[in-house]
């Protein structure tokens, strides 16, 4: 978990999204219940999935009012675009697939995408 303000600083420094843009997108995600709002006196903590959601919204290069929809669309995506209507909940979606890649990167595992199985 990382403080919201720290995440915005890191996004600006390492991903080069201006703080004004990431702050605006972040507020829209908060207004739509996709990121926590925290208290007036303390910034909220963001988990890895929420950080990924923020990066997805920024990378989608959509208008502010479309940011939450872009994240929701990402949540509905599946690896390879497979249609999962009626499939068991254990079938991974795009956020799960990205989380697996993050964990592999953290552990130093290098597996080409062609060999990867997220099921």
C-alpha atoms as a printed R data frame, in Angstrom:
    type eleno elety resid chain resno       x       y       z
1   ATOM     1    CA   UNK     A     1   0.000   0.000   0.000
2   ATOM     2    CA   UNK     A     2   1.193   3.495  -0.782
3   ATOM     3    CA   UNK     A     3  -0.183   6.920   0.000
4   ATOM     4    CA   UNK     A     4  -2.189   8.477  -2.796
5   ATOM     5    CA   UNK     A     5   0.084  11.517  -2.981
6   ATOM     6    CA   UNK     A     6   3.176   9.292  -3.183
7   ATOM     7    CA   UNK     A     7   1.618   7.337  -6.059
8   ATOM     8    CA   UNK     A     8   0.927  10.577  -7.952
9   ATOM     9    CA   UNK     A     9   4.545  11.674  -7.415
10  ATOM    10    CA   UNK     A    10   5.887   8.323  -8.648
11  ATOM    11    CA   UNK     A    11   3.581   8.350 -11.684
12  ATOM    12    CA   UNK     A    12   4.871  11.801 -12.605
13  ATOM    13    CA   UNK     A    13   8.526  10.949 -12.018
14  ATOM    14    CA   UNK     A    14   8.669   7.522 -13.651
15  ATOM    15    CA   UNK     A    15   5.795   7.467 -16.148
16  ATOM    16    CA   UNK     A    16   5.984  11.188 -16.995
17  ATOM    17    CA   UNK     A    17   2.280  11.925 -16.672
18  ATOM    18    CA   UNK     A    18   1.951  15.505 -15.388
19  ATOM    19    CA   UNK     A    19   0.776  15.742 -11.798
20  ATOM    20    CA   UNK     A    20  -2.089  17.998 -12.907
21  ATOM    21    CA   UNK     A    21  -3.353  15.269 -15.255
22  ATOM    22    CA   UNK     A    22  -2.903  12.355 -12.836
23  ATOM    23    CA   UNK     A    23  -4.510  14.377 -10.048
24  ATOM    24    CA   UNK     A    24  -7.553  15.173 -12.194
25  ATOM    25    CA   UNK     A    25  -7.946  11.581 -13.379
26  ATOM    26    CA   UNK     A    26  -7.508  10.342  -9.828
27  ATOM    27    CA   UNK     A    27 -10.272  12.656  -8.584
28  ATOM    28    CA   UNK     A    28 -12.617  11.349 -11.285
29  ATOM    29    CA   UNK     A    29 -11.860   7.770 -10.253
30  ATOM    30    CA   UNK     A    30 -12.527   8.712  -6.623
31  ATOM    31    CA   UNK     A    31 -15.829  10.379  -7.549
32  ATOM    32    CA   UNK     A    32 -16.850   7.159  -9.306
33  ATOM    33    CA   UNK     A    33 -15.893   4.904  -6.393
34  ATOM    34    CA   UNK     A    34 -12.914   3.312  -8.148
35  ATOM    35    CA   UNK     A    35 -10.318   4.820  -5.801
36  ATOM    36    CA   UNK     A    36 -10.653   5.560  -2.071
37  ATOM    37    CA   UNK     A    37 -11.175   9.165  -1.003
38  ATOM    38    CA   UNK     A    38  -9.500   9.161   2.408
39  ATOM    39    CA   UNK     A    39  -9.991  11.852   5.029
40  ATOM    40    CA   UNK     A    40  -9.466  15.600   4.871
41  ATOM    41    CA   UNK     A    41  -6.407  15.232   7.102
42  ATOM    42    CA   UNK     A    42  -4.897  12.097   5.564
43  ATOM    43    CA   UNK     A    43  -4.385  10.877   2.021
44  ATOM    44    CA   UNK     A    44  -5.852   7.434   1.332
45  ATOM    45    CA   UNK     A    45  -3.711   4.366   0.792
46  ATOM    46    CA   UNK     A    46  -3.830   2.745  -2.646
47  ATOM    47    CA   UNK     A    47  -3.199  -0.951  -3.184
48  ATOM    48    CA   UNK     A    48  -1.479  -2.365  -6.277
49  ATOM    49    CA   UNK     A    49  -4.746  -2.924  -8.131
50  ATOM    50    CA   UNK     A    50  -5.812   0.686  -7.559
51  ATOM    51    CA   UNK     A    51  -2.441   1.939  -8.808
52  ATOM    52    CA   UNK     A    52  -2.886  -0.188 -11.941
53  ATOM    53    CA   UNK     A    53  -6.376   1.292 -12.389
54  ATOM    54    CA   UNK     A    54  -4.924   4.811 -12.221
55  ATOM    55    CA   UNK     A    55  -2.203   3.964 -14.747
56  ATOM    56    CA   UNK     A    56  -4.779   2.353 -17.073
57  ATOM    57    CA   UNK     A    57  -6.932   5.494 -16.924
58  ATOM    58    CA   UNK     A    58  -3.918   7.690 -17.696
59  ATOM    59    CA   UNK     A    59  -2.585   5.433 -20.458
60  ATOM    60    CA   UNK     A    60  -6.025   5.267 -22.079
61  ATOM    61    CA   UNK     A    61  -5.615   8.948 -22.976
62  ATOM    62    CA   UNK     A    62  -9.317   9.664 -22.583
63  ATOM    63    CA   UNK     A    63 -11.056  12.812 -21.390
64  ATOM    64    CA   UNK     A    64 -11.571  13.230 -17.661
65  ATOM    65    CA   UNK     A    65 -15.234  12.277 -17.801
66  ATOM    66    CA   UNK     A    66 -14.310   9.053 -19.677
67  ATOM    67    CA   UNK     A    67 -11.590   7.924 -17.231
68  ATOM    68    CA   UNK     A    68 -13.850   5.799 -15.016
69  ATOM    69    CA   UNK     A    69 -15.432   4.161 -18.067
70  ATOM    70    CA   UNK     A    70 -11.962   3.288 -19.396
71  ATOM    71    CA   UNK     A    71 -11.105   1.541 -16.124
72  ATOM    72    CA   UNK     A    72 -14.427  -0.298 -16.074
73  ATOM    73    CA   UNK     A    73 -13.814  -1.429 -19.665
74  ATOM    74    CA   UNK     A    74 -10.372  -2.703 -18.615
75  ATOM    75    CA   UNK     A    75 -11.983  -4.679 -15.796
76  ATOM    76    CA   UNK     A    76 -14.271  -6.373 -18.323
77  ATOM    77    CA   UNK     A    77 -11.419  -7.315 -20.674
78  ATOM    78    CA   UNK     A    78 -10.019 -10.812 -20.831
79  ATOM    79    CA   UNK     A    79  -6.612 -12.067 -21.941
80  ATOM    80    CA   UNK     A    80  -6.782 -12.707 -25.671
81  ATOM    81    CA   UNK     A    81 -10.254 -11.164 -25.896
82  ATOM    82    CA   UNK     A    82 -12.023 -14.411 -24.977
83  ATOM    83    CA   UNK     A    83 -15.781 -14.051 -24.421
84  ATOM    84    CA   UNK     A    84 -16.497 -15.164 -20.837
85  ATOM    85    CA   UNK     A    85 -20.238 -14.686 -20.450
86  ATOM    86    CA   UNK     A    86 -21.457 -17.607 -18.354
87  ATOM    87    CA   UNK     A    87 -17.909 -18.780 -17.575
88  ATOM    88    CA   UNK     A    88 -16.841 -19.594 -14.000
89  ATOM    89    CA   UNK     A    89 -15.547 -16.686 -11.906
90  ATOM    90    CA   UNK     A    90 -12.165 -18.437 -11.689
91  ATOM    91    CA   UNK     A    91 -11.431 -17.528 -15.314
92  ATOM    92    CA   UNK     A    92  -9.047 -14.546 -15.155
93  ATOM    93    CA   UNK     A    93  -9.824 -11.106 -16.468
94  ATOM    94    CA   UNK     A    94  -7.334  -8.460 -17.594
95  ATOM    95    CA   UNK     A    95  -6.694  -7.050 -14.084
96  ATOM    96    CA   UNK     A    96  -5.853 -10.533 -12.797
97  ATOM    97    CA   UNK     A    97  -3.541 -11.157 -15.756
98  ATOM    98    CA   UNK     A    98  -1.728  -7.853 -15.134
99  ATOM    99    CA   UNK     A    99  -1.419  -8.649 -11.411
100 ATOM   100    CA   UNK     A   100   0.206 -11.975 -12.302
101 ATOM   101    CA   UNK     A   101   2.694 -10.171 -14.549
102 ATOM   102    CA   UNK     A   102   3.472  -7.702 -11.736
103 ATOM   103    CA   UNK     A   103   4.108 -10.576  -9.310
104 ATOM   104    CA   UNK     A   104   6.323 -12.353 -11.861
105 ATOM   105    CA   UNK     A   105   8.313  -9.161 -12.429
106 ATOM   106    CA   UNK     A   106   8.679  -8.649  -8.685
107 ATOM   107    CA   UNK     A   107   9.975 -12.230  -8.329
108 ATOM   108    CA   UNK     A   108  12.316 -11.872 -11.311
109 ATOM   109    CA   UNK     A   109  10.496 -14.485 -13.390
110 ATOM   110    CA   UNK     A   110  10.864 -13.975 -17.136
111 ATOM   111    CA   UNK     A   111   8.201 -15.912 -19.042
112 ATOM   112    CA   UNK     A   112   7.429 -14.946 -22.656
113 ATOM   113    CA   UNK     A   113   3.763 -14.064 -23.143
114 ATOM   114    CA   UNK     A   114   3.351 -16.898 -25.674
115 ATOM   115    CA   UNK     A   115   4.171 -19.429 -22.937
116 ATOM   116    CA   UNK     A   116   2.135 -17.750 -20.207
117 ATOM   117    CA   UNK     A   117  -0.989 -19.376 -18.838
118 ATOM   118    CA   UNK     A   118  -3.047 -17.298 -16.407
119 ATOM   119    CA   UNK     A   119  -5.688 -19.944 -15.797
